Coordinates of C-alpha atoms in Angstrom, one line a residue:
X1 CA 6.2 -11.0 -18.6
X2 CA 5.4 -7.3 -19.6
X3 CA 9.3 -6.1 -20.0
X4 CA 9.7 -2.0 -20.0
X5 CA 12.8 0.1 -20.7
X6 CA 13.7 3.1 -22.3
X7 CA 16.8 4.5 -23.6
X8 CA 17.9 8.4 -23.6
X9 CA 18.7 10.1 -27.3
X10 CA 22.2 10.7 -26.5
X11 CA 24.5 12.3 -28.7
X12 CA 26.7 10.5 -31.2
X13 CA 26.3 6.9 -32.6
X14 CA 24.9 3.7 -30.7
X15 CA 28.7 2.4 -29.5
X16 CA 29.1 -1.2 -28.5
X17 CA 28.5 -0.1 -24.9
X18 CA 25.2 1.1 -25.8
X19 CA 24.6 -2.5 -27.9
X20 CA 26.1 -4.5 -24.8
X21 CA 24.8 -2.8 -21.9
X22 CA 21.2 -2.4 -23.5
X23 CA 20.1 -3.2 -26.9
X24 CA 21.4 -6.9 -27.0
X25 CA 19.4 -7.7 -24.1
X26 CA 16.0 -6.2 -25.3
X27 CA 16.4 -8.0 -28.6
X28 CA 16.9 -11.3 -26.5
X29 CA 13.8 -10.0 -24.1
X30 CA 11.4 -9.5 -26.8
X31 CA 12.0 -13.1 -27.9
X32 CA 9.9 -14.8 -25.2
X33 CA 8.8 -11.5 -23.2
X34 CA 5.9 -8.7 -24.3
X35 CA 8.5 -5.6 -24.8
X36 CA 7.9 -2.2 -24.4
X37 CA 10.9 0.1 -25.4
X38 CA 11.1 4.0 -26.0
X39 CA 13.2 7.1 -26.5
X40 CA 13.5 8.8 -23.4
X41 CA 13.2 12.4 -24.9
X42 CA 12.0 13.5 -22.1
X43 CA 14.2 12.4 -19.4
X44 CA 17.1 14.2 -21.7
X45 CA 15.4 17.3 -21.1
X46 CA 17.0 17.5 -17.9
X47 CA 20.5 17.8 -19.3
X48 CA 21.9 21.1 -21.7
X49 CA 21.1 19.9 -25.3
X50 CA 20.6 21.8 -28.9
X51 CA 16.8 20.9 -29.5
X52 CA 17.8 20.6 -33.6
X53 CA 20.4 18.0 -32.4
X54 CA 18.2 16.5 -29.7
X55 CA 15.6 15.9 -32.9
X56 CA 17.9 14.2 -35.4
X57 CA 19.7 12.0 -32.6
X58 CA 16.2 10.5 -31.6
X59 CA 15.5 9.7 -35.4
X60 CA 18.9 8.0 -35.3
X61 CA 17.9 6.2 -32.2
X62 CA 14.9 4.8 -33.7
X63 CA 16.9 3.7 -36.5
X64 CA 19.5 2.4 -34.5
X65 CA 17.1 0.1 -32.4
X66 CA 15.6 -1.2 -35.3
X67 CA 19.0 -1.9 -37.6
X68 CA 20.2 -4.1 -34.7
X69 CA 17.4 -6.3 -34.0
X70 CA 14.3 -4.4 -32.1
X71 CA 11.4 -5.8 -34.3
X72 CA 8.3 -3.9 -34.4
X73 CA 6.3 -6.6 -34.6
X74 CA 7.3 -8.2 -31.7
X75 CA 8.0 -5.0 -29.8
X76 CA 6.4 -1.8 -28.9
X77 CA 9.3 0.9 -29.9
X78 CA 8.2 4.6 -29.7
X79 CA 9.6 8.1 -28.3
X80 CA 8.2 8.8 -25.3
X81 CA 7.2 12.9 -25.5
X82 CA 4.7 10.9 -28.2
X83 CA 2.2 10.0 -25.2
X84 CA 1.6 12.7 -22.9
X85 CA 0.3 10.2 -20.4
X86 CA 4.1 10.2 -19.3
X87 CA 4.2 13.4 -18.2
X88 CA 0.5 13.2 -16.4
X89 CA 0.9 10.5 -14.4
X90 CA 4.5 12.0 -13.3
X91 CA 2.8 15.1 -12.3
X92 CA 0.1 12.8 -10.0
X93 CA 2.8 11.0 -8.8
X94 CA 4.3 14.1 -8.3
X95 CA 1.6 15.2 -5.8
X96 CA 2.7 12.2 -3.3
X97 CA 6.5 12.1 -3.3
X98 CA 8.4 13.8 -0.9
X99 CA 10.9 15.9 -2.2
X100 CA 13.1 15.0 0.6
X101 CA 13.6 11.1 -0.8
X102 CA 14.3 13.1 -4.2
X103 CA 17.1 15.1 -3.0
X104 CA 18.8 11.7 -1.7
X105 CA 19.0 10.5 -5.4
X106 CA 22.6 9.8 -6.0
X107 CA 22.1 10.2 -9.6
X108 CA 20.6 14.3 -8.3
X109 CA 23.7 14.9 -6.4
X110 CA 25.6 13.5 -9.6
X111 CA 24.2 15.9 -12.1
X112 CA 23.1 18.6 -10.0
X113 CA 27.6 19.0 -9.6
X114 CA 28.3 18.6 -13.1
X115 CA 25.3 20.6 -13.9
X116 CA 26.3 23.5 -11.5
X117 CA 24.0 26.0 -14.1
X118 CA 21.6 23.8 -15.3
X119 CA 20.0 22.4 -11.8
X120 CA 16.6 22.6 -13.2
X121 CA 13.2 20.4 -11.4
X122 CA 13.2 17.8 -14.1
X123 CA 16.6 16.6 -12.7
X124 CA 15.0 16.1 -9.1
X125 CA 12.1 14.3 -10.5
X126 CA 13.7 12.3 -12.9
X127 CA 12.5 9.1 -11.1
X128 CA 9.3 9.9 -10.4
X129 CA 9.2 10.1 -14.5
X130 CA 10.8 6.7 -14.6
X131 CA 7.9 5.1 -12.1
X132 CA 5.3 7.0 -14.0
X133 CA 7.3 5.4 -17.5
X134 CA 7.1 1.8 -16.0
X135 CA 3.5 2.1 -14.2
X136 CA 1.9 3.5 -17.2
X137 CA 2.3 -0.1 -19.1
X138 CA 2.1 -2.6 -15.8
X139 CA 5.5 -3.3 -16.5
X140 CA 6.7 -6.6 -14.2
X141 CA 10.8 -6.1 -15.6
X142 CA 12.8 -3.4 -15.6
X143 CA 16.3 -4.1 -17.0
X144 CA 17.9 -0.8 -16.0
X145 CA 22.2 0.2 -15.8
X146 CA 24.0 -0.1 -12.5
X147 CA 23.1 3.8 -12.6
X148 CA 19.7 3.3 -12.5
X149 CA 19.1 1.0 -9.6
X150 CA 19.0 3.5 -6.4
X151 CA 15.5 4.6 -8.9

């Protein structure tokens, strides 16, 4: 099974609800699974951020991932602004979703209050990113948070 999931470059160290909630499971996945995990540079575009920050956190990611048990040679592990074919199928996919079912997104409503100056288009499309994210590699699994799952 073709597993895909990606990870934003958050601020601060991996904690152990980063390593429980994500990384232990993709290091058990990629034992018996073809895994494709990323940086999700992108999708933390859509949140206020310090682009030198932003830079050095996704190194640290990478470094992270690998340090507890992401193998390279069992996994695909890359940041995700790296292939642009992200960003163009989003924008076809873009050309077919209703903005309507966007604006229903829980996680939109979510941000778009705590992000009362920063209500930017990348925040409404942040799933159509995701389906472009998991189309682009046929994916079949998706672990995703309890946040994700309305996407």
């Amino acid at each position: 099974m073709r597993i895909v999931s990606g990870l934003q470059p958050t601020a601060g160290q991996i904690h152990i609800g980063n390593y429980l909630g994500a990384i232990k499971q993709w290091v058990e996945l990629q034992e018996k699974n073809e895994c494709v995990f990323f940086i999700a540079d992108l999708h933390s575009l859509t949140s206020p951020y310090n682009p030198k920050e932003l830079q050095k956190s996704i190194t640290e990611k990478v470094i992270a991932y690998i340090a507890s048990g992401i193998d390279p040679d069992k996994s695909i592990l890359f940041v995700q602004s790296q292939v642009k074919e992200h960003s163009e199928l989003c924008w076809l996919l873009n050309t077919v979703c209703p903005v309507g079912e966007l604006e229903r997104m829980t996680q939109y409503k979510d941000k778009s209050k705590k992000f009362k100056e920063n209500i930017n288009a990348g925040l409404l499309d942040y799933p159509v990113l995701q389906a472009a994210d998991v189309l682009l590699y046929n994916g079949e699994g998706v672990p995703v948070g309890k946040d994700q799952e309305q996407h």
